[in-house]
Amino acid sequence: MTSAGPAAHGLLLNALAIDGRTEGRRALLAAHGELVHGAPDTVAETLASLPSGITEVELDLAGVTFMDTTGLALLDLLTEYGVRQGVRVTTCRWRGQPRRVLELIGLDTTDPLRTGPLAGSPERTVSAVARERAEQLAVLRAEIAQLRHALDSRPVIDQARGVLMAAHGCTPDTAWDILRETSQRTNTKLRHIAAAVIASAAPDGPPPPDPLRAALRAAAARHASRARV
């Protein structure tokens, strides 16, 4: 069985896909892609398509590369499915950034479905846990926004490094240093400099603005002179 969800908000993200097989009464599912808006629907469709008689569902998350707060909705979905169907549901192999999300909100990184709302703290009130969870989510959303921004900017920056490498015959590290130094000296965001460099490399492309062009030339010259020493 294979199920794939739509791209989130019309953007071409790495949409979540689910592969699976059954072994007797056990369903083994494997998720691949990004756990973002729309992903729980994909999982719900997969669960609905499971044959009758299934008594255990295991979801392998090793192939999930990115997760935002939608991951919490997925956990709720899996919990509700297990209760409603009388099925044991587990998750496994959380890695990378999704695992970091679980750590931030205090969930079990081996299988967050094992973590109860008051796990380890029977004396704490529900309201105290709710306040703590709200604070954790605020931190989580900020961190995810920063990471998403970095991921979106990286292809542009990598392309700009390639342009500089071709133009100046320099290494990838030197091209990065040229971009970073230009950003610092002109107080311009790195991705804006990278976009200007890429645009200038296109046929009949506009050159970077004069301040950026001067700073780029100066940085390239400085690094070239260092390489000759």
C-alpha positions as a Python dict, from the first residue, in 0.01 Angstrom:
ca = {
    (1, 'M'): (0, 0, 0),
    (2, 'T'): (125, 349, -77),
    (3, 'S'): (-34, 683, -1),
    (4, 'A'): (90, 1032, -80),
    (5, 'G'): (-46, 1363, 40),
    (6, 'P'): (-81, 1695, -146),
    (7, 'A'): (178, 1971, -127),
    (8, 'A'): (114, 2206, 163),
    (9, 'H'): (-64, 2534, 83),
    (10, 'G'): (12, 2481, -287),
    (11, 'L'): (390, 2488, -227),
    (12, 'L'): (605, 2215, -376),
    (13, 'L'): (722, 2066, -51),
    (14, 'N'): (845, 1711, -3),
    (15, 'A'): (493, 1581, 56),
    (16, 'L'): (450, 1296, 301),
    (17, 'A'): (415, 949, 152),
    (18, 'I'): (334, 628, 336),
    (19, 'D'): (452, 282, 233),
    (20, 'G'): (332, -24, 416),
    (21, 'R'): (284, -393, 439),
    (22, 'T'): (109, -635, 671),
    (23, 'E'): (252, -929, 858),
    (24, 'G'): (-37, -1131, 989),
    (25, 'R'): (-236, -895, 1208),
    (26, 'R'): (42, -638, 1221),
    (27, 'A'): (65, -337, 987),
    (28, 'L'): (413, -195, 928),
    (29, 'L'): (403, 157, 786),
    (30, 'A'): (695, 377, 680),
    (31, 'A'): (664, 754, 633),
    (32, 'H'): (881, 955, 391),
    (33, 'G'): (893, 1331, 333),
    (34, 'E'): (786, 1628, 545),
    (35, 'L'): (535, 1615, 827),
    (36, 'V'): (359, 1944, 756),
    (37, 'H'): (8, 2069, 674),
    (38, 'G'): (-197, 1790, 516),
    (39, 'A'): (26, 1506, 635),
    (40, 'P'): (-218, 1377, 902),
    (41, 'D'): (-479, 1339, 627),
    (42, 'T'): (-238, 1115, 436),
    (43, 'V'): (-183, 901, 745),
    (44, 'A'): (-557, 889, 815),
    (45, 'E'): (-621, 763, 459),
    (46, 'T'): (-360, 493, 505),
    (47, 'L'): (-507, 381, 838),
    (48, 'A'): (-856, 370, 683),
    (49, 'S'): (-729, 142, 407),
    (50, 'L'): (-585, -119, 644),
    (51, 'P'): (-752, -460, 623),
    (52, 'S'): (-984, -572, 899),
    (53, 'G'): (-838, -782, 1175),
    (54, 'I'): (-529, -566, 1227),
    (55, 'T'): (-439, -556, 1596),
    (56, 'E'): (-111, -360, 1584),
    (57, 'V'): (16, -67, 1377),
    (58, 'E'): (378, 48, 1374),
    (59, 'L'): (474, 375, 1200),
    (60, 'D'): (843, 414, 1110),
    (61, 'L'): (944, 785, 1093),
    (62, 'A'): (1306, 740, 980),
    (63, 'G'): (1223, 884, 637),
    (64, 'V'): (1067, 1205, 774),
    (65, 'T'): (1312, 1492, 720),
    (66, 'F'): (1115, 1784, 863),
    (67, 'M'): (826, 1832, 1104),
    (68, 'D'): (638, 2136, 1230),
    (69, 'T'): (364, 2147, 1493),
    (70, 'T'): (155, 1931, 1260),
    (71, 'G'): (343, 1645, 1421),
    (72, 'L'): (137, 1695, 1736),
    (73, 'A'): (-182, 1657, 1533),
    (74, 'L'): (-43, 1331, 1394),
    (75, 'L'): (21, 1198, 1744),
    (76, 'D'): (-335, 1287, 1844),
    (77, 'L'): (-464, 1113, 1531),
    (78, 'L'): (-269, 794, 1605),
    (79, 'T'): (-378, 792, 1969),
    (80, 'E'): (-744, 838, 1877),
    (81, 'Y'): (-721, 568, 1610),
    (82, 'G'): (-573, 320, 1856),
    (83, 'V'): (-846, 388, 2115),
    (84, 'R'): (-1129, 383, 1862),
    (85, 'Q'): (-1019, 65, 1686),
    (86, 'G'): (-881, -114, 1990),
    (87, 'V'): (-545, -138, 1814),
    (88, 'R'): (-198, -102, 1961),
    (89, 'V'): (-26, 188, 1779),
    (90, 'T'): (346, 263, 1811),
    (91, 'T'): (597, 488, 1635),
    (92, 'C'): (970, 438, 1598),
    (93, 'R'): (1298, 570, 1454),
    (94, 'W'): (1247, 942, 1502),
    (95, 'R'): (1558, 1116, 1369),
    (96, 'G'): (1711, 1456, 1302),
    (97, 'Q'): (1490, 1762, 1326),
    (98, 'P'): (1168, 1569, 1404),
    (99, 'R'): (1343, 1408, 1701),
    (100, 'R'): (1454, 1755, 1815),
    (101, 'V'): (1090, 1868, 1805),
    (102, 'L'): (995, 1584, 2038),
    (103, 'E'): (1277, 1680, 2275),
    (104, 'L'): (1163, 2043, 2284),
    (105, 'I'): (813, 1953, 2394),
    (106, 'G'): (923, 1690, 2641),
    (107, 'L'): (798, 1378, 2462),
    (108, 'D'): (958, 1035, 2452),
    (109, 'T'): (1192, 1039, 2152),
    (110, 'T'): (1175, 661, 2119),
    (111, 'D'): (796, 657, 2092),
    (112, 'P'): (606, 975, 2190),
    (113, 'L'): (281, 778, 2202),
    (114, 'R'): (407, 632, 2530),
    (115, 'T'): (422, 977, 2692),
    (116, 'G'): (110, 1070, 2886),
    (117, 'P'): (11, 1434, 2947),
    (118, 'L'): (131, 1414, 3309),
    (119, 'A'): (408, 1161, 3258),
    (120, 'G'): (644, 1144, 3554),
    (121, 'S'): (465, 1423, 3742),
    (122, 'P'): (145, 1298, 3911),
    (123, 'E'): (138, 1597, 4144),
    (124, 'R'): (121, 1852, 3861),
    (125, 'T'): (-214, 1998, 3764),
    (126, 'V'): (-350, 1989, 3412),
    (127, 'S'): (-343, 2370, 3394),
    (128, 'A'): (27, 2378, 3488),
    (129, 'V'): (107, 2124, 3219),
    (130, 'A'): (-100, 2322, 2968),
    (131, 'R'): (94, 2641, 3044),
    (132, 'E'): (425, 2460, 3013),
    (133, 'R'): (318, 2299, 2686),
    (134, 'A'): (213, 2641, 2547),
    (135, 'E'): (557, 2783, 2631),
    (136, 'Q'): (728, 2485, 2470),
    (137, 'L'): (518, 2523, 2157),
    (138, 'A'): (609, 2892, 2128),
    (139, 'V'): (979, 2802, 2138),
    (140, 'L'): (918, 2517, 1897),
    (141, 'R'): (736, 2735, 1642),
    (142, 'A'): (1016, 2992, 1649),
    (143, 'E'): (1283, 2727, 1599),
    (144, 'I'): (1090, 2561, 1315),
    (145, 'A'): (1038, 2897, 1143),
    (146, 'Q'): (1411, 2967, 1160),
    (147, 'L'): (1497, 2622, 1027),
    (148, 'R'): (1246, 2645, 743),
    (149, 'H'): (1385, 2986, 647),
    (150, 'A'): (1738, 2843, 644),
    (151, 'L'): (1630, 2547, 431),
    (152, 'D'): (1451, 2774, 183),
    (153, 'S'): (1757, 3003, 154),
    (154, 'R'): (2017, 2731, 112),
    (155, 'P'): (1961, 2647, -258),
    (156, 'V'): (1996, 3015, -353),
    (157, 'I'): (2317, 3051, -154),
    (158, 'D'): (2462, 2730, -301),
    (159, 'Q'): (2389, 2854, -654),
    (160, 'A'): (2558, 3186, -579),
    (161, 'R'): (2865, 3003, -449),
    (162, 'G'): (2881, 2817, -780),
    (163, 'V'): (2869, 3144, -973),
    (164, 'L'): (3152, 3290, -765),
    (165, 'M'): (3359, 2971, -798),
    (166, 'A'): (3329, 2991, -1176),
    (167, 'A'): (3398, 3365, -1189),
    (168, 'H'): (3700, 3368, -955),
    (169, 'G'): (3831, 3012, -978),
    (170, 'C'): (3798, 2974, -603),
    (171, 'T'): (3699, 2692, -371),
    (172, 'P'): (3348, 2645, -224),
    (173, 'D'): (3474, 2764, 115),
    (174, 'T'): (3624, 3079, -35),
    (175, 'A'): (3302, 3152, -224),
    (176, 'W'): (3113, 3121, 104),
    (177, 'D'): (3360, 3357, 274),
    (178, 'I'): (3313, 3613, -6),
    (179, 'L'): (2935, 3607, 39),
    (180, 'R'): (2956, 3624, 416),
    (181, 'E'): (3208, 3908, 416),
    (182, 'T'): (3000, 4105, 165),
    (183, 'S'): (2693, 4054, 383),
    (184, 'Q'): (2874, 4184, 689),
    (185, 'R'): (3031, 4486, 517),
    (186, 'T'): (2713, 4599, 344),
    (187, 'N'): (2469, 4502, 621),
    (188, 'T'): (2271, 4303, 364),
    (189, 'K'): (2111, 3966, 423),
    (190, 'L'): (2309, 3680, 274),
    (191, 'R'): (2020, 3545, 67),
    (192, 'H'): (1968, 3889, -94),
    (193, 'I'): (2333, 3902, -198),
    (194, 'A'): (2310, 3545, -330),
    (195, 'A'): (2000, 3631, -533),
    (196, 'A'): (2175, 3934, -685),
    (197, 'V'): (2479, 3723, -778),
    (198, 'I'): (2260, 3459, -945),
    (199, 'A'): (2060, 3721, -1136),
    (200, 'S'): (2379, 3882, -1266),
    (201, 'A'): (2497, 3548, -1407),
    (202, 'A'): (2192, 3508, -1630),
    (203, 'P'): (2211, 3620, -1995),
    (204, 'D'): (2147, 3996, -1998),
    (205, 'G'): (2102, 3973, -1622),
    (206, 'P'): (2126, 4295, -1419),
    (207, 'P'): (2451, 4349, -1231),
    (208, 'P'): (2431, 4368, -852),
    (209, 'P'): (2372, 4717, -710),
    (210, 'D'): (2691, 4926, -697),
    (211, 'P'): (2753, 4884, -319),
    (212, 'L'): (2718, 4507, -343),
    (213, 'R'): (2927, 4483, -659),
    (214, 'A'): (3207, 4685, -501),
    (215, 'A'): (3197, 4478, -181),
    (216, 'L'): (3196, 4151, -374),
    (217, 'R'): (3497, 4259, -581),
    (218, 'A'): (3684, 4375, -272),
    (219, 'A'): (3614, 4051, -85),
    (220, 'A'): (3716, 3840, -385),
    (221, 'A'): (4038, 4039, -423),
    (222, 'R'): (4124, 4002, -55),
    (223, 'H'): (4075, 3626, -63),
    (224, 'A'): (4268, 3595, -389),
    (225, 'S'): (4566, 3782, -237),
    (226, 'R'): (4556, 3556, 70),
    (227, 'A'): (4562, 3249, -155),
    (228, 'R'): (4876, 3378, -329),
    (229, 'V'): (5065, 3431, -2),
}
